[in-house]
CSV table of C-alpha atoms and ligand atoms in Angstrom, one decimal:
chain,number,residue,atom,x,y,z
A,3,UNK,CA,-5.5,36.7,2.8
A,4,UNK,CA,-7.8,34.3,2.8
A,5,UNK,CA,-10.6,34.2,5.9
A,6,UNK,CA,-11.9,31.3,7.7
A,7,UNK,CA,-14.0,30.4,11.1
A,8,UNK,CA,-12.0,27.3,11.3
A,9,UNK,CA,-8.2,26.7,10.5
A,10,UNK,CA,-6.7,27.0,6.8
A,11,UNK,CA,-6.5,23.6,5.4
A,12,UNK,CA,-3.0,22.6,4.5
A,13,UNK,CA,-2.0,19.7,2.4
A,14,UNK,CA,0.0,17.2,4.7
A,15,UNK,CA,2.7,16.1,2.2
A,16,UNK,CA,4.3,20.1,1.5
A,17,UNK,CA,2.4,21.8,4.1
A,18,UNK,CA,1.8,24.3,2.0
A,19,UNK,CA,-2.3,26.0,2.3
A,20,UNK,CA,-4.6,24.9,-0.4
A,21,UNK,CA,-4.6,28.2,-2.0
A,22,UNK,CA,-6.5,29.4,-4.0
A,23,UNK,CA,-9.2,26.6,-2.5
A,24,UNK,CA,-10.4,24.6,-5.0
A,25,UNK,CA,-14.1,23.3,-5.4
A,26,UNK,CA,-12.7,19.7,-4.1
A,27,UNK,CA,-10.7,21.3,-1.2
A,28,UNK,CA,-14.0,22.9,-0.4
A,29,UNK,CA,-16.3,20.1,-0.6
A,30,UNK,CA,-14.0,17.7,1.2
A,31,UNK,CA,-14.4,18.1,4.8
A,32,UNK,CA,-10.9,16.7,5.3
A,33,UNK,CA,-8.5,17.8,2.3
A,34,UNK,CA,-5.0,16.3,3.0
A,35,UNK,CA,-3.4,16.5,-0.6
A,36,UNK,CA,-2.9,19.0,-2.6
A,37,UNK,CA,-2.7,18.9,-6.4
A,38,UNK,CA,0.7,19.8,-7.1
A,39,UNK,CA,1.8,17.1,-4.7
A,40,UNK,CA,-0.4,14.7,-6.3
A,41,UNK,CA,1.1,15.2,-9.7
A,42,UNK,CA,4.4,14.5,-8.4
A,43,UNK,CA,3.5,11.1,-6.8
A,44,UNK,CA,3.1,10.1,-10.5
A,45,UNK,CA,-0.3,8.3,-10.6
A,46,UNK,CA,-0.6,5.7,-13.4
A,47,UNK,CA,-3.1,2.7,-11.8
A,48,UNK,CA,-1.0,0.6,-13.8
A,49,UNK,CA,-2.7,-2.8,-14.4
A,50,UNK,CA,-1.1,-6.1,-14.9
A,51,UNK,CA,-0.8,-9.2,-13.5
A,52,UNK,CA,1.6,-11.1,-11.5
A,53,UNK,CA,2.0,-14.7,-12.6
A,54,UNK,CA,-1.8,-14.2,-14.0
A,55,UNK,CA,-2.9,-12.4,-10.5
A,56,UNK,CA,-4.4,-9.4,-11.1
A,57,UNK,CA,-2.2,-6.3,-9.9
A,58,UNK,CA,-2.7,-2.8,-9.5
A,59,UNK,CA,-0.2,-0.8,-8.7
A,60,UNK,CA,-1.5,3.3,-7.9
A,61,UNK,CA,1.6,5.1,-8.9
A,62,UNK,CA,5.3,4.6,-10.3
A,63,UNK,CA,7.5,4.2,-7.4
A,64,UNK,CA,9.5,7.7,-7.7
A,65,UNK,CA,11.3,10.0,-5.0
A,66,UNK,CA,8.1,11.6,-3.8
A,67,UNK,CA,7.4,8.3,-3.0
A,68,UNK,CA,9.8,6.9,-1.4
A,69,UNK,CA,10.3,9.9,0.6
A,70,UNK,CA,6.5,10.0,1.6
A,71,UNK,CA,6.9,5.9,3.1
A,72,UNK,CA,9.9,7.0,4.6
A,73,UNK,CA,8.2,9.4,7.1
A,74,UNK,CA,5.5,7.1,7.2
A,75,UNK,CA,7.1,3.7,7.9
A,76,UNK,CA,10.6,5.4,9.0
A,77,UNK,CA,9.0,8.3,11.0
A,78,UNK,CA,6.2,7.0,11.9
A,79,UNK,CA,4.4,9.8,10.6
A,80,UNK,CA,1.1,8.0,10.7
A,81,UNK,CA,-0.5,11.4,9.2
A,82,UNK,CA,0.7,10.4,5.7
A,83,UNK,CA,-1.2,7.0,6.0
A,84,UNK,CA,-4.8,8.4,4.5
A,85,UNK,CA,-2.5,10.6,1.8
A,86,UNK,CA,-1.8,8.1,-0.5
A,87,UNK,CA,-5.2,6.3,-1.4
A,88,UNK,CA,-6.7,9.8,-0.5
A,89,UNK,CA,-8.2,10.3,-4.8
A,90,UNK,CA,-8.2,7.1,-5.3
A,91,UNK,CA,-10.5,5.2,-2.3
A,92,UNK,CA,-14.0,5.9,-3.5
A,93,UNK,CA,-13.4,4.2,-6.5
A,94,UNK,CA,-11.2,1.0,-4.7
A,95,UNK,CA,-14.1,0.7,-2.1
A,96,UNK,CA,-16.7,-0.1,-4.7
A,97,UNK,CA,-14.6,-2.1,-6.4
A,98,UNK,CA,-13.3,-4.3,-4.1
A,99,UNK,CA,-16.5,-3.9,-1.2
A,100,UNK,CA,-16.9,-7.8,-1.4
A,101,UNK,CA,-13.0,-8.5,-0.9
A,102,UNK,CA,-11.3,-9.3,2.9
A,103,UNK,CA,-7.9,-7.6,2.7
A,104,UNK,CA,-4.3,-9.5,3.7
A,105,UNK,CA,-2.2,-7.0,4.0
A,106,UNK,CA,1.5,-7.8,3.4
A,107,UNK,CA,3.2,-10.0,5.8
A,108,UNK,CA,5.3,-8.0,8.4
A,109,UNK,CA,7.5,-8.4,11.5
A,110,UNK,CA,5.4,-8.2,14.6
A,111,UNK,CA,8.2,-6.9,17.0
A,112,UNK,CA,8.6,-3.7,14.2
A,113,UNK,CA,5.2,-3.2,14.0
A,114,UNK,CA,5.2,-2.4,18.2
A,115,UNK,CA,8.1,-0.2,18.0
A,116,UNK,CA,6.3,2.2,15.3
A,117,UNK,CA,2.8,1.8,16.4
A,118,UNK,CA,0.7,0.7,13.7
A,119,UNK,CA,1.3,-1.2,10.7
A,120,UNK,CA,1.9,1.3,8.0
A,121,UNK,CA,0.3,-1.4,5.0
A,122,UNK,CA,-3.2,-2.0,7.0
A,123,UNK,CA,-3.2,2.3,7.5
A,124,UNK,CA,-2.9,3.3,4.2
A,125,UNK,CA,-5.5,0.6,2.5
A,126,UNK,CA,-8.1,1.1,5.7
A,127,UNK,CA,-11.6,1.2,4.7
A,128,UNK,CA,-11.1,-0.7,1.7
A,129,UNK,CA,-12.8,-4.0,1.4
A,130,UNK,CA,-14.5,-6.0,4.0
A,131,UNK,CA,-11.8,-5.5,6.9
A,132,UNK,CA,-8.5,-7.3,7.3
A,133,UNK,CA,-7.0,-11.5,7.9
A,134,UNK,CA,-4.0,-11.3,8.9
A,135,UNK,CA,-3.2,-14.9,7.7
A,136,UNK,CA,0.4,-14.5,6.8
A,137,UNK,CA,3.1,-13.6,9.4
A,138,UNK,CA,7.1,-12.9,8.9
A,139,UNK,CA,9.2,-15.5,10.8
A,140,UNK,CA,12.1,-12.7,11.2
A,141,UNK,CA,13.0,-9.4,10.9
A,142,UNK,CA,14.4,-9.9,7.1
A,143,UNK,CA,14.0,-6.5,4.8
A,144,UNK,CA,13.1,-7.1,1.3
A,145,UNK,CA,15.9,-3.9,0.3
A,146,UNK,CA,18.3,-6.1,1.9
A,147,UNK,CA,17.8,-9.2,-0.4
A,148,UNK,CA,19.2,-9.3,-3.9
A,149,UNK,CA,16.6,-10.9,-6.7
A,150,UNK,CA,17.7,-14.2,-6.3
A,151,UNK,CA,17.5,-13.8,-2.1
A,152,UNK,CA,14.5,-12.2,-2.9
A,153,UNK,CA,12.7,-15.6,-5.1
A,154,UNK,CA,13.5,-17.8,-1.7
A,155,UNK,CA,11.1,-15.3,0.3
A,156,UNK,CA,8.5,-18.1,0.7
A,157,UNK,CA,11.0,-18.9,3.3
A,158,UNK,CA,10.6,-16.3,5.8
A,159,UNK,CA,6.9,-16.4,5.4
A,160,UNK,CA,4.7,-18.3,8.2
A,161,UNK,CA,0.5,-18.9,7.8
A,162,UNK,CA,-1.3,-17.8,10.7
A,163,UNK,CA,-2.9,-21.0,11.6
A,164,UNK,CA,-6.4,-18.8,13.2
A,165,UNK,CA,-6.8,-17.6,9.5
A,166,UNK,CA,-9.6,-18.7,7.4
A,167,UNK,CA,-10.2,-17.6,3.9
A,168,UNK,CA,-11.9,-20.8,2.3
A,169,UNK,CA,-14.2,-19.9,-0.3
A,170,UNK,CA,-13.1,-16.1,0.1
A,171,UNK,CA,-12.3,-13.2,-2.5
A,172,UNK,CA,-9.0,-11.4,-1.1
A,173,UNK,CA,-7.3,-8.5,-1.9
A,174,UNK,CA,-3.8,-9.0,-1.3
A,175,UNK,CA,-2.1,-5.1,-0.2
A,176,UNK,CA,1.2,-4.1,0.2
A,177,UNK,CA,3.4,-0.9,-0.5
A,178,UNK,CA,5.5,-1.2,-2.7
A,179,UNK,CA,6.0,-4.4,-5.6
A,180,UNK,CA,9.3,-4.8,-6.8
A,181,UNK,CA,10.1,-7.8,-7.8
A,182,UNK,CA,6.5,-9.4,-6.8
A,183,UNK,CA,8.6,-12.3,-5.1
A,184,UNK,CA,6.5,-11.4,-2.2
A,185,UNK,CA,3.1,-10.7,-3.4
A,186,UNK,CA,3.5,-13.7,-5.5
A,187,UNK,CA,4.7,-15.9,-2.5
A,188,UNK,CA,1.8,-14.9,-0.5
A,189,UNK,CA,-0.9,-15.2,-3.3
A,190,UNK,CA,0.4,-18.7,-3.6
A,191,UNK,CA,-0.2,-19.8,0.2
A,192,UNK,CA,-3.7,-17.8,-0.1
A,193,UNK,CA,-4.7,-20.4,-3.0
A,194,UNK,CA,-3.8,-23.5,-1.1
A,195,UNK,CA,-5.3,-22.6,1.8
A,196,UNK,CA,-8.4,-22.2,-0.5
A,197,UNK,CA,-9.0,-18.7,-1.0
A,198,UNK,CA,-12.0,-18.7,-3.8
A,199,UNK,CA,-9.9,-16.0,-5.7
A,200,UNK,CA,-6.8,-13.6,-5.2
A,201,UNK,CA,-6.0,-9.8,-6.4
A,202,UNK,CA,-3.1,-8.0,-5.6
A,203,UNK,CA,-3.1,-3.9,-4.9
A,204,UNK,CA,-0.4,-2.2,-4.4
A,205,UNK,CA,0.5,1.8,-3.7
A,206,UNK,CA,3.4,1.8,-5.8
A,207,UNK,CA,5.7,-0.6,-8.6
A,208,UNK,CA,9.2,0.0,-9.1
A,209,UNK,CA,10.3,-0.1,-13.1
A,210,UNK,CA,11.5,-3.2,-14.3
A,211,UNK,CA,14.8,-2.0,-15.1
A,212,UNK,CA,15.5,-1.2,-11.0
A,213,UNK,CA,14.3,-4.8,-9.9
A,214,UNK,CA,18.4,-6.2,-10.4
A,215,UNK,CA,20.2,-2.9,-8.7
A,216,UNK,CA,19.6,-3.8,-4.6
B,285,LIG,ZN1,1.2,19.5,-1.4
């Protein structure tokens, strides 16, 4: 059994102790993911880019996943926010530290109902803080749009007219890219409204071959 003044850290994804306690579960004074877990999530930091805008994408999108942004954004298990960057942020803070973040347009209204906007949780601390220069003009779900709904996206979109990124580097951040009809739509206002250069992160990209099925 293993003895400890304070409570035995558990990893917040399987709940399961960090046992035996690695030298990183040690050192950390937070630990909130354990290895096994992280494994699963499939990390690949696949680079690409998305209509020649750079794109990183942290993991495959797989059902670990999906499952762990369901009880985030479903649940509204805002614990699972810091899990996903949680290996990854030193190195995304350094290299984006001169970056403002947009995070990925959302609906306002769903946003109240769960509390906090999952997208700006999981990428805090990354970057020089968030614009929130593009808005959702309804409630529209990207899973309900099939890939030709999905190119007319610009559509739904809004700029927030209080939003000023002239002359700025930004860091566009969202979830999940699927098709990158979204991404690409908002990397697009970004430019005209004179953003100096645009990058796109994202925690996690579908394979190509599910980007038809919804
Ligand atoms: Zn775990």
């Amino acid at each position: 059994m293993m003895k400890s003044n304070s409570a035995t850290p558990f990893c917040k994804v399987c709940f399961q102790p960090f046992s035996p306690p690695s030298l990183k579960t040690i050192l950390d004074r937070d630990p909130c993911l354990c290895a096994r877990c992280f494994r699963e999530m499939g990390p690949v930091n696949l680079c690409y880019t998305l209509e020649g805008i750079k794109t990183i994408s942290l993991y495959r999108y797989n059902e670990k996943i999906k499952g762990m942004l369901f009880d985030l954004k479903g649940c509204g298990d805002y614990e699972m926010a810091k899990v996903f960057l949680v290996n990854q942020k030193p190195y995304l803070k350094h290299r984006f530290r001169d970056y403002y973040l947009v995070p990925a347009p959302s609906f306002e209204p769903k946003n109240i109902e769960r509390g906090f906007n999952h997208v700006e949780e999981i990428f805090t601390g990354i970057g020089k803080g968030y614009i929130h220069a593009i808005m959702k003009i309804d409630g529209i779900k990207q899973a309900d749009l099939n890939y030709r709904q999905r190119q007319q996206i610009g559509a739904h979109l809004t700029w927030n007219p209080k939003a000023n990124v002239v002359g700025k580097k930004i860091l566009f951040v969202d979830d999940l890219i699927t098709t990158g009809a979204t991404a690409k739509a908002c990397c697009h206002l970004l430019m005209k409204h004179g953003a100096k250069e645009v990058r796109i992160l994202s925690v996690a990209k579908t394979p190509l071959r599910q980007n038809h099925r919804k």
